[in-house]
């Protein structure tokens, strides 16, 4: 997870809500098979993109944030810009689809 940021309740406000660039947050859990399949794609995207922060938030360790953002199914990806959710993506996605969402948030 070298390129991915690990989001928690402790750093969420500073790293996500106050970020000057778009932030992609993958809400996941260790027991979620589709989440584990998505992880390598997110790692690649994090290494290939500048001007965006990409990271993960473990819903089991950060249940309050999962509840706040109404994350009931995982994987769920929320893209934040200027502290607001600009896109919600549920379920596994192809890399090109995620790249399109990143580009739209940066644009």
N, CA, C and O of each residue as an XYZ file, in Angstrom:
428
protein
N       0.824     -1.186      0.000
C       0.000      0.000      0.000
C       0.869      1.250      0.000
O       0.509      2.260      0.605
N       1.994      1.187     -0.666
C       2.965      2.282     -0.643
C       2.409      3.590     -1.180
O       2.713      4.653     -0.638
N       1.602      3.538     -2.230
C       1.084      4.762     -2.837
C      -0.246      5.211     -2.257
O      -0.690      6.329     -2.521
N      -0.883      4.360     -1.474
C      -2.202      4.674     -0.941
C      -2.104      5.281      0.451
O      -1.271      4.879      1.263
N      -2.964      6.248      0.711
C      -3.054      6.862      2.029
C      -4.035      6.050      2.863
O      -5.077      5.629      2.360
N      -3.714      5.828      4.124
C      -4.620      5.131      5.035
C      -5.410      6.188      5.802
O      -4.854      6.908      6.631
N      -6.709      6.275      5.520
C      -7.556      7.251      6.191
C      -8.165      6.640      7.446
O      -8.520      5.461      7.473
N      -8.280      7.468      8.488
C      -8.887      7.061      9.752
C      -9.719      8.229     10.278
O      -9.692      9.327      9.723
N     -10.449      7.975     11.347
C     -11.193      9.055     11.999
C     -10.230     10.177     12.383
O     -10.581     11.353     12.294
N      -9.028      9.820     12.807
C      -8.061     10.812     13.287
C      -7.559     11.755     12.195
O      -7.306     12.927     12.474
N      -7.410     11.272     10.959
C      -6.836     12.132      9.912
C      -7.824     12.519      8.811
O      -7.458     13.241      7.883
N      -9.059     12.053      8.899
C     -10.022     12.244      7.809
C     -10.289     13.720      7.514
O     -10.316     14.128      6.353
N     -10.483     14.502      8.541
C     -10.785     15.920      8.308
C      -9.635     16.615      7.588
O      -9.851     17.300      6.588
N      -8.417     16.443      8.088
C      -7.261     17.110      7.477
C      -6.913     16.544      6.106
O      -6.632     17.302      5.178
N      -6.930     15.229      5.970
C      -6.480     14.581      4.736
C      -7.531     14.561      3.628
O      -7.188     14.524      2.447
N      -8.804     14.583      4.004
C      -9.876     14.479      3.005
C     -10.673     15.777      2.911
O     -10.724     16.404      1.853
N     -11.284     16.169      4.004
C     -12.205     17.307      3.959
C     -11.508     18.641      3.723
O     -12.084     19.536      3.105
N     -10.284     18.783      4.203
C      -9.550     20.042      4.036
C      -8.532     19.993      2.900
O      -7.751     20.930      2.734
N      -8.526     18.932      2.127
C      -7.552     18.780      1.045
C      -7.800     19.806     -0.054
O      -8.943     20.119     -0.388
N      -6.713     20.317     -0.606
C      -6.819     21.271     -1.715
C      -6.976     20.561     -3.059
O      -7.234     21.208     -4.074
N      -6.823     19.239     -3.069
C      -6.987     18.465     -4.296
C      -8.064     17.401     -4.081
O      -8.397     17.082     -2.939
N      -8.608     16.853     -5.165
C      -9.610     15.791     -5.012
C      -9.032     14.590     -4.260
O      -7.835     14.310     -4.324
N      -9.913     13.892     -3.549
C      -9.510     12.723     -2.768
C     -10.466     11.572     -3.067
O     -11.683     11.715     -2.947
N      -9.902     10.431     -3.456
C     -10.671      9.208     -3.672
C     -10.513      8.347     -2.429
O      -9.396      7.996     -2.049
N     -11.631      8.008     -1.795
C     -11.610      7.193     -0.579
C     -12.310      5.871     -0.857
O     -13.491      5.840     -1.202
N     -11.572      4.787     -0.704
C     -12.109      3.436     -0.852
C     -12.525      2.937      0.524
O     -11.672      2.683      1.375
N     -13.830      2.795      0.750
C     -14.341      2.220      1.988
C     -14.312      0.708      1.813
O     -14.952      0.178      0.904
N     -13.576      0.008      2.673
C     -13.326     -1.417      2.499
C     -13.254     -2.119      3.850
O     -13.371     -1.483      4.897
N     -13.061     -3.436      3.817
C     -12.831     -4.238      5.021
C     -11.940     -5.416      4.649
O     -11.927     -5.865      3.503
N     -11.204     -5.904      5.627
C     -10.257     -6.994      5.378
C     -10.953     -8.271      4.924
O     -10.362     -9.065      4.192
N     -12.187     -8.482      5.342
C     -12.924     -9.704      5.019
C     -13.648     -9.635      3.675
O     -14.298    -10.603      3.282
N     -13.551     -8.528      2.976
C     -14.300     -8.301      1.735
C     -13.474     -8.729      0.520
O     -12.482     -8.082      0.184
N     -13.882     -9.818     -0.139
C     -13.173    -10.313     -1.318
C     -13.087     -9.307     -2.455
O     -11.994     -9.068     -2.969
N     -14.209     -8.706     -2.870
C     -14.141     -7.708     -3.941
C     -13.245     -6.516     -3.587
O     -12.625     -5.918     -4.466
N     -13.183     -6.178     -2.310
C     -12.304     -5.080     -1.873
C     -10.841     -5.442     -2.121
O     -10.055     -4.607     -2.570
N     -10.484     -6.688     -1.827
C      -9.103     -7.130     -2.046
C      -8.760     -7.144     -3.528
O      -7.613     -6.901     -3.903
N      -9.752     -7.430     -4.378
C      -9.514     -7.426     -5.822
C      -9.324     -6.003     -6.347
O      -8.591     -5.791     -7.313
N      -9.972     -5.043     -5.724
C      -9.890     -3.649     -6.146
C      -8.573     -2.995     -5.719
O      -8.106     -2.058     -6.366
N      -7.984     -3.484     -4.646
C      -6.790     -2.856     -4.066
C      -5.639     -2.665     -5.059
O      -5.067     -1.575     -5.092
N      -5.267     -3.666     -5.873
C      -4.158     -3.453     -6.815
C      -4.454     -2.363     -7.852
O      -3.548     -1.639     -8.263
N      -5.703     -2.246     -8.270
C      -6.068     -1.189     -9.223
C      -5.896      0.190     -8.596
O      -5.395      1.116     -9.235
N      -6.313      0.313     -7.350
C      -6.166      1.598     -6.663
C      -4.695      1.943     -6.469
O      -4.298      3.102     -6.589
N      -3.897      0.931     -6.170
C      -2.453      1.130     -6.015
C      -1.856      1.646     -7.323
O      -1.059      2.583     -7.315
N      -2.238      1.038     -8.441
C      -1.752      1.492     -9.752
C      -2.180      2.925    -10.030
O      -1.371      3.748    -10.458
N      -3.448      3.222     -9.788
C      -3.962      4.570    -10.039
C      -3.252      5.604     -9.177
O      -2.965      6.709     -9.638
N      -2.971      5.255     -7.936
C      -2.270      6.183     -7.042
C      -0.868      6.476     -7.561
O      -0.386      7.603     -7.446
N      -0.213      5.469     -8.130
C       1.128      5.669     -8.664
C       1.154      6.420     -9.982
O       2.161      7.035    -10.332
N       0.050      6.371    -10.712
C      -0.004      6.969    -12.046
C      -0.589      8.382    -12.072
O      -0.481      9.070    -13.087
N      -1.201      8.821    -10.981
C      -1.908     10.102    -10.976
C      -1.270     11.099    -10.021
O      -0.854     10.749     -8.917
N      -1.203     12.347    -10.466
C      -0.811     13.446     -9.595
C      -2.008     14.376     -9.471
O      -2.924     14.332    -10.292
N      -1.997     15.209     -8.453
C      -3.090     16.150     -8.273
C      -4.335     15.528     -7.676
O      -5.409     16.130     -7.701
N      -4.195     14.328     -7.141
C      -5.299     13.640     -6.470
C      -4.698     12.728     -5.404
O      -3.630     12.149     -5.602
N      -5.388     12.606     -4.276
C      -4.978     11.677     -3.231
C      -5.903     10.472     -3.296
O      -7.123     10.616     -3.376
N      -5.316      9.287     -3.261
C      -6.088      8.047     -3.310
C      -5.748      7.237     -2.070
O      -4.578      7.038     -1.744
N      -6.788      6.773     -1.383
C      -6.531      6.015     -0.173
C      -7.698      5.140      0.230
O      -8.719      5.067     -0.453
N      -7.513      4.473      1.370
C      -8.464      3.483      1.852
C      -8.889      3.813      3.272
O      -8.134      4.400      4.047
N     -10.119      3.421      3.595
C     -10.642      3.590      4.941
C     -11.305      2.280      5.351
O     -12.294      1.864      4.748
N     -10.761      1.634      6.376
C     -11.281      0.359      6.874
C     -12.560      0.637      7.666
O     -12.520      1.293      8.707
N     -13.692      0.138      7.171
C     -14.966      0.454      7.821
C     -15.102     -0.201      9.194
O     -15.836      0.303     10.045
N     -14.410     -1.308      9.422
C     -14.486     -1.958     10.727
C     -13.784     -1.136     11.801
O     -14.198     -1.145     12.960
N     -12.735     -0.433     11.427
C     -11.987      0.384     12.378
C     -12.475      1.827     12.422
O     -12.092      2.586     13.312
N     -13.315      2.206     11.467
C     -13.795      3.587     11.364
C     -15.295      3.601     11.073
O     -15.750      4.218     10.110
N     -16.048      2.916     11.919
C     -17.480      2.740     11.683
C     -18.241      4.061     11.654
O     -19.215      4.191     10.913
N     -17.816      5.037     12.445
C     -18.521      6.323     12.488
C     -18.494      7.010     11.126
O     -19.488      7.606     10.712
N     -17.368      6.932     10.432
C     -17.277      7.553      9.107
C     -18.101      6.787      8.078
O     -18.732      7.391      7.212
N     -18.097      5.475      8.170
C     -18.920      4.681      7.255
C     -20.394      5.029      7.444
O     -21.137      5.143      6.469
N     -20.812      5.195      8.685
C     -22.203      5.562      8.955
C     -22.495      6.984      8.478
O     -23.542      7.236      7.881
N     -21.583      7.904      8.738
C     -21.790      9.304      8.348
C     -22.018      9.433      6.844
O     -22.845     10.233      6.405
N     -21.290      8.651      6.059
C     -21.392      8.729      4.604
C     -22.294      7.644      4.020
O     -22.282      7.393      2.815
N     -23.079      7.002      4.894
C     -24.089      6.037      4.472
C     -23.505      4.924      3.601
O     -24.080      4.548      2.580
N     -22.366      4.413      4.023
C     -21.733      3.301      3.314
C     -22.278      2.004      3.908
O     -21.912      1.609      5.015
N     -23.153      1.357      3.155
C     -23.778      0.124      3.627
C     -23.294     -1.100      2.860
O     -23.457     -2.228      3.326
N     -22.704     -0.890      1.698
C     -22.136     -1.975      0.894
C     -20.690     -1.626      0.570
O     -20.344     -0.460      0.380
N     -19.861     -2.648      0.513
C     -18.465     -2.399      0.141
C     -18.071     -3.354     -0.974
O     -18.631     -4.445     -1.081
N     -17.120     -2.962     -1.799
C     -16.432     -1.676     -1.741
C     -17.328     -0.524     -2.213
O     -18.121     -0.665     -3.144
N     -17.173      0.601     -1.546
C     -17.785      1.853     -1.971
C     -16.676      2.881     -2.058
O     -15.874      3.024     -1.135
N     -16.634      3.592     -3.168
C     -15.643      4.648     -3.358
C     -16.372      5.980     -3.360
O     -17.352      6.167     -4.082
N     -15.885      6.902     -2.544
C     -16.395      8.264     -2.548
C     -15.276      9.167     -3.028
O     -14.134      9.047     -2.587
N     -15.610     10.067     -3.931
C     -14.639     11.053     -4.392
C     -15.056     12.398     -3.818
O     -16.174     12.869     -4.028
N     -14.127     13.002     -3.089
C     -14.365     14.282     -2.429
C     -13.640     15.386     -3.179
O     -12.535     15.191     -3.686
N     -14.273     16.541     -3.241
C     -13.636     17.742     -3.783
C     -14.121     18.913     -2.939
O     -15.323     19.105     -2.756
N     -13.177     19.691     -2.429
C     -13.510     20.818     -1.553
C     -14.377     20.381     -0.372
O     -15.292     21.097      0.035
N     -14.079     19.204      0.171
C     -14.769     18.718      1.355
C     -16.139     18.110      1.123
O     -16.809     17.716      2.077
N     -16.568     18.028     -0.132
C     -17.888     17.494     -0.458
C     -17.762     16.248     -1.334
O     -16.842     16.137     -2.144
N     -18.694     15.316     -1.162
C     -18.734     14.133     -2.023
C     -19.240     14.560     -3.395
O     -20.339     15.100     -3.519
N     -18.430     14.315     -4.427
C     -18.836     14.658     -5.791
C     -19.206     13.417     -6.605
O     -19.837     13.522     -7.657
N     -18.808     12.242     -6.110
C     -19.190     11.005     -6.803
C     -19.160      9.838     -5.838
O     -18.304      9.759     -4.956
N     -20.114      8.927     -6.020
C     -20.199      7.685     -5.241
C     -20.197      6.536     -6.235
O     -21.000      6.502     -7.167
N     -19.283      5.597     -6.025
C     -19.162      4.432     -6.900
C     -19.264      3.197     -6.011
O     -18.483      3.040     -5.072
N     -20.216      2.329     -6.303
C     -20.385      1.131     -5.492
C     -19.998     -0.106     -6.283
O     -20.267     -0.211     -7.480
N     -19.362     -1.037     -5.591
C     -18.960     -2.288     -6.216
C     -17.633     -2.163     -6.939
O     -17.091     -1.068     -7.088
N     -17.121     -3.289     -7.383
C     -15.863     -3.300     -8.124
C     -16.013     -2.601     -9.464
O     -17.073     -2.660    -10.087
N     -14.970     -1.951     -9.898
C     -14.992     -1.194    -11.145
C     -13.726     -1.480    -11.940
O     -12.696     -1.862    -11.384
N     -13.823     -1.290    -13.242
C     -12.651     -1.408    -14.103
C     -11.756     -0.189    -13.894
O     -12.223      0.888    -13.524
N     -10.479     -0.380    -14.137
C      -9.507      0.693    -13.934
C      -9.853      1.929    -14.761
O      -9.779      3.050    -14.257
N     -10.233      1.736    -16.030
C     -10.528      2.896    -16.875
C     -11.723      3.691    -16.353
O     -11.765      4.912    -16.503
N     -12.687      3.014    -15.746
C     -13.858      3.702    -15.176
C     -13.443      4.563    -13.984
O     -13.914      5.691    -13.838
N     -12.573      4.041    -13.144
C     -12.075      4.813    -12.004
C     -11.231      5.991    -12.478
O     -11.301      7.080    -11.909
N     -10.426      5.768    -13.530
C      -9.607      6.856    -14.072
C     -10.498      7.980    -14.603
O     -10.188      9.156    -14.415
N     -11.589      7.628    -15.258
C     -12.527      8.641    -15.757
C     -13.079      9.483    -14.609
O     -13.210     10.700    -14.737
N     -13.396      8.847    -13.504
C     -13.923      9.568    -12.347
C     -12.867     10.476    -11.731
O     -13.166     11.593    -11.309
N     -11.631      9.991    -11.683
C     -10.530     10.815    -11.168
C     -10.329     12.029    -12.064
O     -10.201     13.151    -11.576
N     -10.300     11.805    -13.370
C     -10.111     12.910    -14.318
C     -11.226     13.944    -14.195
O     -10.968     15.147    -14.246
N     -12.459     13.481    -14.034
C     -13.594     14.400    -13.899
C     -13.460     15.242    -12.633
O     -13.755     16.437    -12.646
N     -13.016     14.622    -11.543
C     -12.862     15.359    -10.285
C     -11.728     16.376    -10.369
O     -11.804     17.452     -9.776
N     -10.681     16.030    -11.106
C      -9.547     16.952    -11.255
C      -9.880     18.104    -12.192
O      -9.351     19.206    -12.046
N     -10.778     17.837    -13.174
C     -11.079     18.806    -14.220
C     -11.849     19.963    -13.721
O     -12.177     20.865    -14.492
